Coordinates of C-alpha atoms in Angstrom, one line a residue:
M1 CA 137.4 103.1 142.9
I2 CA 141.1 102.9 142.1
R3 CA 141.9 102.9 138.3
L4 CA 142.9 99.6 136.7
D5 CA 146.1 101.0 135.3
V6 CA 147.2 102.0 138.8
M7 CA 146.4 98.4 140.0
H8 CA 148.5 97.0 137.2
W9 CA 151.4 99.2 138.3
I10 CA 151.1 98.0 141.8
F11 CA 151.1 94.4 140.8
H12 CA 154.1 95.0 138.5
W13 CA 156.1 96.3 141.5
V14 CA 155.0 93.5 143.7
A15 CA 156.4 91.1 141.2
V16 CA 159.6 93.0 140.9
G17 CA 159.9 93.2 144.7
T18 CA 160.0 89.4 145.0
R19 CA 163.4 89.6 143.4
L20 CA 164.8 92.2 145.8
S21 CA 166.8 91.7 149.0
P22 CA 164.6 91.3 152.2
H23 CA 165.5 94.8 153.4
L24 CA 164.7 96.5 150.0
R25 CA 161.6 94.4 149.7
R26 CA 160.2 95.7 153.0
I27 CA 160.8 99.4 152.2
T28 CA 159.6 99.1 148.6
L29 CA 156.6 96.8 149.0
A30 CA 155.1 98.0 152.3
P31 CA 153.4 101.2 151.0
L32 CA 152.4 99.4 147.8
L33 CA 150.8 96.5 149.6
A34 CA 149.0 99.0 151.9
L35 CA 147.7 100.8 148.8
S36 CA 146.7 97.5 147.3
G37 CA 144.8 96.7 150.5
W38 CA 143.1 100.0 150.4
A39 CA 142.2 99.4 146.7
G40 CA 140.6 96.1 147.7
T41 CA 138.4 97.8 150.3
A42 CA 137.7 101.0 148.4
G43 CA 134.5 99.8 146.8
T44 CA 133.2 98.8 150.2
A45 CA 134.1 102.1 151.8
Q46 CA 132.7 104.1 148.9
A47 CA 129.4 102.2 149.2
A48 CA 129.3 102.9 152.9
D49 CA 130.0 106.6 152.3
F50 CA 126.9 106.8 150.1
A51 CA 124.7 104.9 152.6
G52 CA 121.2 106.3 152.7
W53 CA 121.5 108.0 149.3
P54 CA 118.8 107.4 146.6
S55 CA 120.4 105.6 143.8
A56 CA 119.6 108.3 141.2
L57 CA 121.5 110.9 143.3
K58 CA 124.4 108.6 144.1
D59 CA 124.9 107.8 140.4
I60 CA 125.0 111.5 139.5
A61 CA 127.4 112.3 142.4
Q62 CA 129.8 109.6 141.3
R63 CA 129.5 110.7 137.6
Q64 CA 130.3 114.3 138.6
R65 CA 133.1 113.1 140.9
I66 CA 131.5 114.7 144.0
A67 CA 132.6 113.0 147.2
P68 CA 129.7 112.2 149.7
Q69 CA 131.6 114.1 152.4
Q70 CA 131.1 117.3 150.4
V71 CA 127.3 117.0 150.4
A72 CA 124.4 117.8 152.8
M73 CA 120.8 117.1 151.7
W74 CA 117.5 117.3 153.6
V75 CA 114.0 116.7 152.3
A76 CA 111.1 116.7 154.7
P77 CA 107.4 117.6 154.7
V78 CA 106.8 121.3 155.4
D79 CA 104.2 120.5 158.1
G80 CA 106.2 118.0 160.1
G81 CA 106.6 114.3 160.0
P82 CA 109.6 112.1 159.3
D83 CA 112.4 113.1 157.0
R84 CA 112.3 111.6 153.5
L85 CA 116.1 112.2 153.1
A86 CA 118.7 113.3 155.6
I87 CA 122.3 113.3 154.6
D88 CA 124.9 114.9 156.9
V89 CA 122.3 117.4 158.1
E90 CA 124.1 118.4 161.4
T91 CA 127.4 119.6 159.9
P92 CA 127.7 123.5 159.7
R93 CA 128.5 124.4 156.1
S94 CA 128.9 127.5 153.9
V95 CA 125.6 128.0 152.1
A96 CA 126.5 131.3 150.3
S97 CA 123.5 133.5 149.5
V98 CA 121.0 131.0 150.9
M99 CA 121.9 132.8 154.2
K100 CA 119.7 135.6 153.0
L101 CA 116.7 133.4 154.0
F102 CA 117.6 134.1 157.7
T103 CA 117.7 137.8 157.1
T104 CA 114.6 138.1 154.9
G105 CA 112.5 135.6 156.9
T106 CA 113.3 137.3 160.2
A107 CA 112.5 140.7 158.7
L108 CA 109.1 139.6 157.5
Q109 CA 108.2 138.0 160.8
T110 CA 109.4 140.9 163.0
L111 CA 109.0 144.1 160.9
G112 CA 106.0 142.8 159.0
P113 CA 105.5 142.8 155.2
A114 CA 104.1 146.4 155.2
Y115 CA 107.2 147.9 157.0
T116 CA 108.7 151.0 155.3
W117 CA 111.8 153.0 155.6
K118 CA 111.7 156.8 156.1
T119 CA 114.2 159.2 154.6
E120 CA 113.7 162.6 156.2
V121 CA 114.6 166.2 155.2
G122 CA 115.1 169.2 157.5
L123 CA 115.8 172.8 156.6
G124 CA 118.6 174.6 158.3
G125 CA 117.0 178.0 157.7
P126 CA 113.7 179.6 156.6
L127 CA 112.3 178.7 153.2
G128 CA 111.5 182.0 151.4
T129 CA 108.7 182.6 149.0
D130 CA 111.3 182.6 146.2
G131 CA 112.4 179.0 147.1
H132 CA 115.6 180.0 148.8
V133 CA 116.7 178.3 152.0
A134 CA 119.0 180.6 154.0
G135 CA 121.2 177.8 155.2
P136 CA 121.9 174.1 154.7
I137 CA 119.5 171.2 154.3
Y138 CA 119.8 167.9 156.2
V139 CA 118.9 164.5 154.9
R140 CA 118.7 161.7 157.4
G141 CA 118.9 158.1 156.3
S142 CA 117.1 155.1 157.9
G143 CA 118.8 152.3 156.0
D144 CA 116.4 152.2 153.0
P145 CA 117.8 149.5 150.7
G146 CA 115.7 150.7 147.7
L147 CA 116.8 154.3 147.1
V148 CA 117.7 153.5 143.5
L149 CA 118.1 156.1 140.8
E150 CA 114.4 156.5 139.9
R151 CA 113.4 156.9 143.5
V152 CA 116.1 159.4 144.2
Q153 CA 115.0 161.4 141.2
L154 CA 111.3 161.3 142.4
M155 CA 112.3 162.2 145.9
L156 CA 114.2 165.3 144.7
S157 CA 111.4 166.3 142.3
R158 CA 109.0 166.3 145.2
W159 CA 111.2 168.8 147.1
R160 CA 111.1 171.0 144.1
A161 CA 107.3 170.7 143.8
A162 CA 107.1 171.7 147.5
G163 CA 108.9 175.0 146.7
L164 CA 112.6 174.3 147.4
H165 CA 114.8 175.9 144.7
V166 CA 118.1 177.3 146.0
I167 CA 120.1 175.8 148.9
E168 CA 122.3 178.6 150.1
G169 CA 124.3 176.3 152.5
D170 CA 125.6 172.8 152.3
W171 CA 123.7 169.6 151.6
I172 CA 124.3 167.6 154.8
L173 CA 123.8 163.8 154.8
D174 CA 123.2 162.1 158.2
R175 CA 124.1 158.5 157.9
S176 CA 124.8 158.0 161.6
L177 CA 122.2 155.3 162.2
F178 CA 124.7 152.6 161.3
Q179 CA 128.1 152.5 163.0
L180 CA 130.3 150.5 160.7
S181 CA 133.9 150.0 160.0
P182 CA 135.2 151.5 156.7
H183 CA 134.1 149.2 153.8
D184 CA 136.7 147.9 151.4
P185 CA 134.9 146.6 148.3
A186 CA 138.0 144.6 147.2
A187 CA 138.4 142.8 150.6
F188 CA 136.2 139.8 149.7
D189 CA 137.5 138.7 146.4
G190 CA 139.6 141.6 145.0
A191 CA 136.9 142.6 142.5
A192 CA 136.3 146.2 143.8
L193 CA 134.3 147.3 140.7
K194 CA 131.7 144.4 141.0
P195 CA 128.3 145.8 142.2
Y196 CA 127.8 142.8 144.5
N197 CA 130.7 144.1 146.7
A198 CA 128.9 147.3 147.6
G199 CA 128.9 148.1 151.3
P200 CA 125.9 149.1 153.5
D201 CA 125.1 152.7 154.4
A202 CA 122.3 154.3 156.4
L203 CA 121.8 156.6 153.4
L204 CA 122.7 154.4 150.5
L205 CA 122.0 156.2 147.2
N206 CA 121.5 154.1 144.0
H207 CA 123.7 151.3 145.6
R208 CA 126.7 153.5 144.5
A209 CA 126.2 151.9 141.1
L210 CA 126.9 153.1 137.6
I211 CA 126.1 151.5 134.3
L212 CA 128.1 151.7 131.1
R213 CA 125.8 151.2 128.1
F214 CA 127.3 150.0 124.8
R215 CA 125.8 150.0 121.3
P216 CA 127.0 150.4 117.7
D217 CA 127.3 154.1 116.8
D218 CA 124.8 154.9 114.1
A219 CA 126.6 158.2 113.3
L220 CA 130.2 156.8 113.1
P221 CA 130.9 153.6 111.2
Q222 CA 133.2 151.1 113.0
R223 CA 132.7 152.9 116.3
V224 CA 130.9 152.1 119.5
K225 CA 128.7 154.5 121.4
V226 CA 129.2 154.3 125.2
T227 CA 127.0 156.2 127.7
L228 CA 127.0 156.5 131.4
E229 CA 124.0 156.0 133.7
P230 CA 123.4 158.0 135.9
E231 CA 125.1 161.2 135.0
L232 CA 127.9 161.8 137.5
A233 CA 129.7 165.1 138.0
E234 CA 133.3 165.3 136.8
M235 CA 133.3 162.0 134.9
E236 CA 134.8 161.4 131.4
I237 CA 134.5 158.4 129.2
V238 CA 137.7 157.8 127.2
N239 CA 136.4 155.5 124.4
R240 CA 138.9 153.8 122.1
L241 CA 136.6 150.8 121.3
K242 CA 136.3 149.6 117.7
L243 CA 133.2 147.8 116.4
H244 CA 133.8 144.2 115.4
E245 CA 131.5 143.5 112.4
T246 CA 131.6 139.7 112.4
A247 CA 132.4 138.4 115.9
P248 CA 129.6 136.6 117.8
C249 CA 128.3 138.3 120.9
G250 CA 129.2 135.5 123.3
D251 CA 131.2 136.8 126.4
W252 CA 131.5 140.2 124.9
R253 CA 133.3 141.7 127.9
E254 CA 136.3 139.6 127.3
G255 CA 137.2 141.8 124.3
I256 CA 137.2 145.0 126.4
T257 CA 139.8 146.4 128.7
L258 CA 138.2 148.7 131.3
S259 CA 139.7 150.9 133.9
L260 CA 138.3 153.5 136.3
E261 CA 141.0 156.1 137.2
P262 CA 141.3 159.5 138.8
D263 CA 143.0 162.3 137.0
S264 CA 146.6 162.0 137.9
H265 CA 147.4 165.7 137.3
W266 CA 144.9 167.0 139.9
H267 CA 145.6 166.9 143.6
L268 CA 142.8 166.4 146.1
T269 CA 143.1 169.1 148.8
S270 CA 139.7 168.9 150.5
T271 CA 137.1 166.1 150.9
S272 CA 134.5 168.5 149.6
Q273 CA 136.1 168.8 146.2
Q274 CA 135.6 166.5 143.3
R275 CA 138.5 165.5 141.1
R276 CA 137.9 164.3 137.6
W277 CA 137.7 160.6 136.9
H278 CA 138.1 158.7 133.7
V279 CA 136.5 155.5 132.4
R280 CA 139.0 154.1 129.9
L281 CA 137.8 151.6 127.3
D282 CA 140.0 149.7 124.8
G283 CA 139.5 146.7 122.6
S284 CA 136.5 145.7 120.4
Y285 CA 132.7 145.3 120.8
P286 CA 130.8 142.8 118.6
K287 CA 128.1 144.4 116.4
A288 CA 126.0 141.3 117.0
C289 CA 125.5 142.3 120.7
L290 CA 123.5 145.4 119.7
E291 CA 122.9 147.0 123.1
R292 CA 124.5 145.7 126.3
D293 CA 125.0 147.0 129.9
W294 CA 128.1 146.7 132.1
P295 CA 127.2 147.5 135.8
L296 CA 130.0 148.8 138.0
L297 CA 130.5 149.8 141.6
W298 CA 131.7 153.4 142.2
T299 CA 134.7 153.3 144.6
G300 CA 135.6 157.1 144.5
D301 CA 137.7 159.3 146.7
H302 CA 135.8 159.3 150.0
A303 CA 132.5 158.5 151.7
D304 CA 130.5 161.4 150.2
D305 CA 132.0 161.2 146.8
Y306 CA 129.3 159.3 145.0
A307 CA 126.5 161.2 146.6
A308 CA 128.0 164.5 145.6
R309 CA 128.6 163.4 142.0
L310 CA 125.0 162.1 141.8
L311 CA 123.0 164.7 143.6
T312 CA 124.7 167.9 142.2
P313 CA 123.8 167.3 138.5
M314 CA 120.4 165.7 139.4
W315 CA 119.4 168.8 141.4
R316 CA 120.5 171.1 138.6
Q317 CA 118.5 169.1 136.0
L318 CA 115.4 169.6 138.1
G319 CA 116.0 173.4 138.1
G320 CA 117.5 173.6 141.6
H321 CA 120.7 175.2 142.7
L322 CA 123.2 174.3 145.4
Q323 CA 125.6 177.0 146.6
G324 CA 127.4 174.8 149.1
Q325 CA 128.8 171.3 149.1
V326 CA 127.5 167.7 149.7
R327 CA 129.0 166.3 152.9
S328 CA 128.3 164.2 155.9
G329 CA 127.0 165.6 159.2
T330 CA 124.4 165.0 161.9
W331 CA 120.8 166.2 162.2
P332 CA 120.6 169.1 164.7
E333 CA 118.7 168.3 167.8
G334 CA 115.2 169.6 167.7
L335 CA 115.2 170.3 163.9
P336 CA 111.7 169.6 162.6
V337 CA 111.1 167.3 159.6
W338 CA 110.2 169.3 156.5
A339 CA 109.7 166.4 154.1
R340 CA 109.7 162.7 154.3
W341 CA 110.3 160.0 151.6
T342 CA 108.6 156.7 152.3
S343 CA 110.0 153.5 150.7
P344 CA 108.0 150.8 149.0
P345 CA 107.0 148.0 151.5
L346 CA 109.4 145.5 152.9
S347 CA 107.6 142.7 150.9
Q348 CA 108.9 144.3 147.7
A349 CA 112.4 144.7 149.1
V350 CA 112.4 141.0 150.1
Q351 CA 111.5 140.0 146.6
D352 CA 114.4 142.0 145.2
I353 CA 116.8 140.4 147.7
N354 CA 115.7 136.8 147.2
K355 CA 114.8 136.8 143.5
F356 CA 118.0 138.4 142.4
S357 CA 120.2 137.7 145.4
N358 CA 121.0 141.4 146.0
N359 CA 123.8 141.5 148.6
V360 CA 123.9 145.1 149.6
M361 CA 120.1 145.2 150.0
A362 CA 120.4 142.1 152.3
R363 CA 123.1 143.9 154.3
Q364 CA 120.9 147.0 154.6
L365 CA 118.0 144.9 155.9
F366 CA 120.2 142.9 158.3
L367 CA 121.4 146.1 159.9
T368 CA 117.8 147.4 160.0
L369 CA 117.0 144.4 162.1
G370 CA 119.6 145.7 164.6
T371 CA 117.3 148.6 165.4
F372 CA 115.5 146.1 167.7
A373 CA 118.5 146.3 170.0
P374 CA 118.1 149.1 172.6
A375 CA 121.4 150.9 171.8
R376 CA 122.1 153.4 169.0
P377 CA 123.8 153.6 166.6
V378 CA 123.2 150.1 165.2
T379 CA 126.3 147.9 164.9
L380 CA 126.9 144.6 163.1
P381 CA 127.1 142.6 166.4
Q382 CA 123.7 144.0 167.4
A383 CA 122.1 142.8 164.2
Q384 CA 123.8 139.4 164.5
T385 CA 122.4 139.0 168.0
V386 CA 118.8 140.0 167.0
V387 CA 118.6 137.7 164.0
A388 CA 120.3 134.7 165.7
E389 CA 118.1 134.9 168.8
H390 CA 115.0 135.1 166.7
V391 CA 115.9 132.2 164.4
R392 CA 116.9 130.0 167.4
A393 CA 113.6 130.7 169.2
Q394 CA 111.6 129.8 166.0
T395 CA 113.5 126.5 165.5
T396 CA 113.3 125.3 169.1
S397 CA 111.5 121.9 169.6
R398 CA 109.1 121.0 172.3
E399 CA 112.0 119.5 174.2
G400 CA 113.6 122.9 174.3
L401 CA 116.4 122.2 171.8
S402 CA 117.0 124.5 168.8
A403 CA 118.2 123.1 165.5
C404 CA 120.2 126.3 165.1
A405 CA 121.9 126.3 168.4
G406 CA 125.6 127.1 168.7
D407 CA 127.7 126.8 165.5
H408 CA 124.7 125.3 163.6
L409 CA 124.0 129.0 162.7
V410 CA 126.9 131.5 162.3
L411 CA 126.0 135.0 161.1
D412 CA 128.2 137.7 159.7
N413 CA 126.6 140.3 157.5
G414 CA 123.3 138.5 156.6
S415 CA 123.9 138.3 152.9
G416 CA 126.0 135.1 152.5
L417 CA 128.8 137.1 150.9
S418 CA 131.1 136.0 153.7
R419 CA 133.8 133.5 154.5
T420 CA 132.4 132.8 158.0
E421 CA 128.6 132.6 157.6
R422 CA 127.3 129.1 157.7
S423 CA 124.4 126.9 158.7
S424 CA 123.7 123.2 159.1
A425 CA 121.1 121.7 156.7
R426 CA 118.9 120.8 159.7
C427 CA 119.0 124.4 161.0
L428 CA 118.2 125.8 157.5
G429 CA 115.4 123.2 157.0
E430 CA 113.7 123.8 160.3
W431 CA 113.9 127.5 159.7
M432 CA 112.1 127.0 156.4
R433 CA 109.5 124.9 158.2
A434 CA 109.0 127.7 160.7
L435 CA 108.5 130.2 157.9
W436 CA 105.9 127.9 156.3
R437 CA 103.9 127.9 159.6
S438 CA 104.2 131.7 159.8
P439 CA 101.5 134.2 158.8
V440 CA 104.0 135.7 156.4
M441 CA 104.4 132.4 154.5
P442 CA 102.7 133.8 151.3
E443 CA 105.1 136.8 151.1
M444 CA 108.1 134.6 151.7
L445 CA 107.1 132.0 149.1
A446 CA 106.4 134.8 146.5
S447 CA 109.8 136.2 147.1
L448 CA 111.7 133.0 146.1
P449 CA 112.8 132.3 142.5
I450 CA 111.0 129.5 140.7
A451 CA 113.2 126.8 139.3
G452 CA 113.5 127.1 135.6
V453 CA 111.4 130.2 135.4
D454 CA 112.9 133.4 137.0
G455 CA 115.5 135.1 139.2
T456 CA 118.7 133.3 140.0
A457 CA 116.9 129.9 139.5
R458 CA 115.9 130.4 135.9
R459 CA 118.7 128.1 134.7
L460 CA 117.9 125.2 137.0
N461 CA 116.2 122.5 135.1
G462 CA 115.2 120.1 137.9
A463 CA 111.5 120.1 138.5
S464 CA 111.0 123.3 136.5
G465 CA 108.1 125.3 137.8
K466 CA 107.5 123.1 140.8
V467 CA 110.1 124.4 143.3
H468 CA 110.4 127.8 144.9
L469 CA 114.0 128.1 146.2
K470 CA 116.9 130.4 147.1
T471 CA 120.2 129.6 145.4
G472 CA 123.7 130.2 146.7
S473 CA 127.0 130.2 144.9
L474 CA 130.5 131.0 145.9
D475 CA 133.9 129.5 145.1
G476 CA 133.7 126.1 146.8
T477 CA 130.0 126.4 147.6
S478 CA 126.8 125.6 145.7
A479 CA 123.5 125.5 147.6
I480 CA 119.7 125.5 147.3
A481 CA 116.9 125.8 149.9
G482 CA 113.2 126.0 149.2
Y483 CA 109.9 124.4 148.9
A484 CA 108.9 121.6 146.4
H485 CA 105.4 121.0 145.2
A486 CA 105.4 117.2 144.7
D487 CA 103.4 115.0 142.4
S488 CA 101.4 113.7 145.4
G489 CA 100.2 117.2 146.2
R490 CA 102.4 117.5 149.3
R491 CA 104.9 120.2 149.9
Y492 CA 108.5 119.5 151.0
V493 CA 111.4 121.6 152.3
V494 CA 114.4 120.8 150.1
I495 CA 117.9 121.6 151.2
G496 CA 121.0 120.8 149.1
V497 CA 124.6 122.0 149.8
V498 CA 127.8 121.0 148.1
N499 CA 131.1 122.3 149.6
G500 CA 134.5 121.9 148.0
Q501 CA 134.8 121.0 144.4
T502 CA 131.5 122.3 143.0
D503 CA 131.9 122.0 139.2
G504 CA 129.4 119.2 139.1
A505 CA 127.1 120.5 141.8
R506 CA 124.4 121.8 139.6
P507 CA 123.4 118.5 138.0
L508 CA 123.3 117.0 141.5
L509 CA 121.1 119.8 142.9
D510 CA 118.8 119.6 139.8
A511 CA 118.4 115.9 140.5
L512 CA 117.7 116.5 144.1
M513 CA 114.8 118.8 143.2
S514 CA 113.4 116.2 140.7
W515 CA 113.7 113.5 143.3
A516 CA 111.9 115.6 145.9
V517 CA 109.0 116.3 143.5
Q518 CA 108.6 112.7 142.3
D519 CA 107.2 111.3 145.5
T520 CA 104.2 109.2 144.5
S521 CA 105.9 105.9 145.0
A522 CA 107.0 107.0 148.5
Q523 CA 103.7 108.7 149.4
A524 CA 102.2 105.7 151.1
S525 CA 105.2 105.3 153.3
I526 CA 105.0 108.8 154.7
P527 CA 102.5 109.1 157.5
S528 CA 100.2 112.0 157.8
A529 CA 101.8 115.0 159.6
P530 CA 100.5 115.8 163.1
T531 CA 98.3 118.8 163.5
P532 CA 100.6 121.7 164.6

């Protein structure tokens, strides 16, 4: 609705225009009269734009200044039957991390909840009774998304327990299962040190992450103790932080200047060498924060840099010794497997991905699905084809039409951290229905955050405890997709997407969940779903 002060301005110039010459009157008043005419029909057009909206949702959208063209919403029974709400459900939109539902759902259906990844070790020489290997060792990755610090430590400790002590050659990492372009962690949003920008790797160790841990220094007044986890070789913390005695904790990182820099006085001459890096910290840290963590992504010098810095001190701490270097290579043909590390089951990885929206784990899983393609190594287009074909087959009606055909589903890396991935609300909703009918429905449901309770949905207030959903958020996108347990006892698929200006999206999506749950008045108008 046009503001009243603008209308007064228009009417003022209309009055002035009556005193102008005919020519000036035409060029002055024509656009103003057009605007006045638009203002007279604005209320009608706006009402038409919100056609089909429940009044509660329309009121919130108007209050939050969200245009109806920005929104897609779909609410329908999980087991079939007519839609309760369908607003612009055919337009493909960015849904951010909600895209992970296509990756995780396809994985549960095709790999099975008990699927595991195998990381294999081969010895390039005989293992002596003294624990010496006269040659290199080979470690072959299979895309395990869960080789976090604790599991890497346990894997290495098992090698030590099996008798391996001294590696007289190199430590060779075979990550050739995935064939990928070089990953630039700054390419998406310029935030190269953010952990969510980690790239996939067939042998991804600890997600290439490091954590800075801050706490007041008990030994030195006015100082801050900073430690690094895990221990990385040739790393130094340059800590100039001061303890702020009275400041509230709040957004404590705002008071700290952080940089991660290589030693400028040392020149890298071989990719096998490690130059010293510095974590520089300036500013102040509030005492009220007690202990806080700052996760970072290691960027490093080259592909093997993080692995070398991680594995060398870890192997030494376990009592082992490495005489060579950590580097990439390929598994020799015919080399037998000496040891094998088995990951936790896929169902656990899917929980980590969906509950906490882990991007690099989703990308690892997406590429794992590419192993269904006949060619090796696995490429991103192969994974895209496998997932898209599976989803489209699962969302095809009896008439042979898929809700996810064509550009209704566009895949990139399977995580939603992309400028090109998108889905229509109908495609996403029918995929959720297909998962509900699937034998893996319990595992899928258990992997989703619960509104107002846990994961990325813990801050959503709408229908707290009654909606299992995946959230998605990027600049210009806010989305939800999940299952609502309604007051009537029925379950509904709930899809909500806001593209464009999303400052007020959360109240609208909260209200959508509440509306979906409060269905007792509408229950009588919803016919029983047909038997599948």
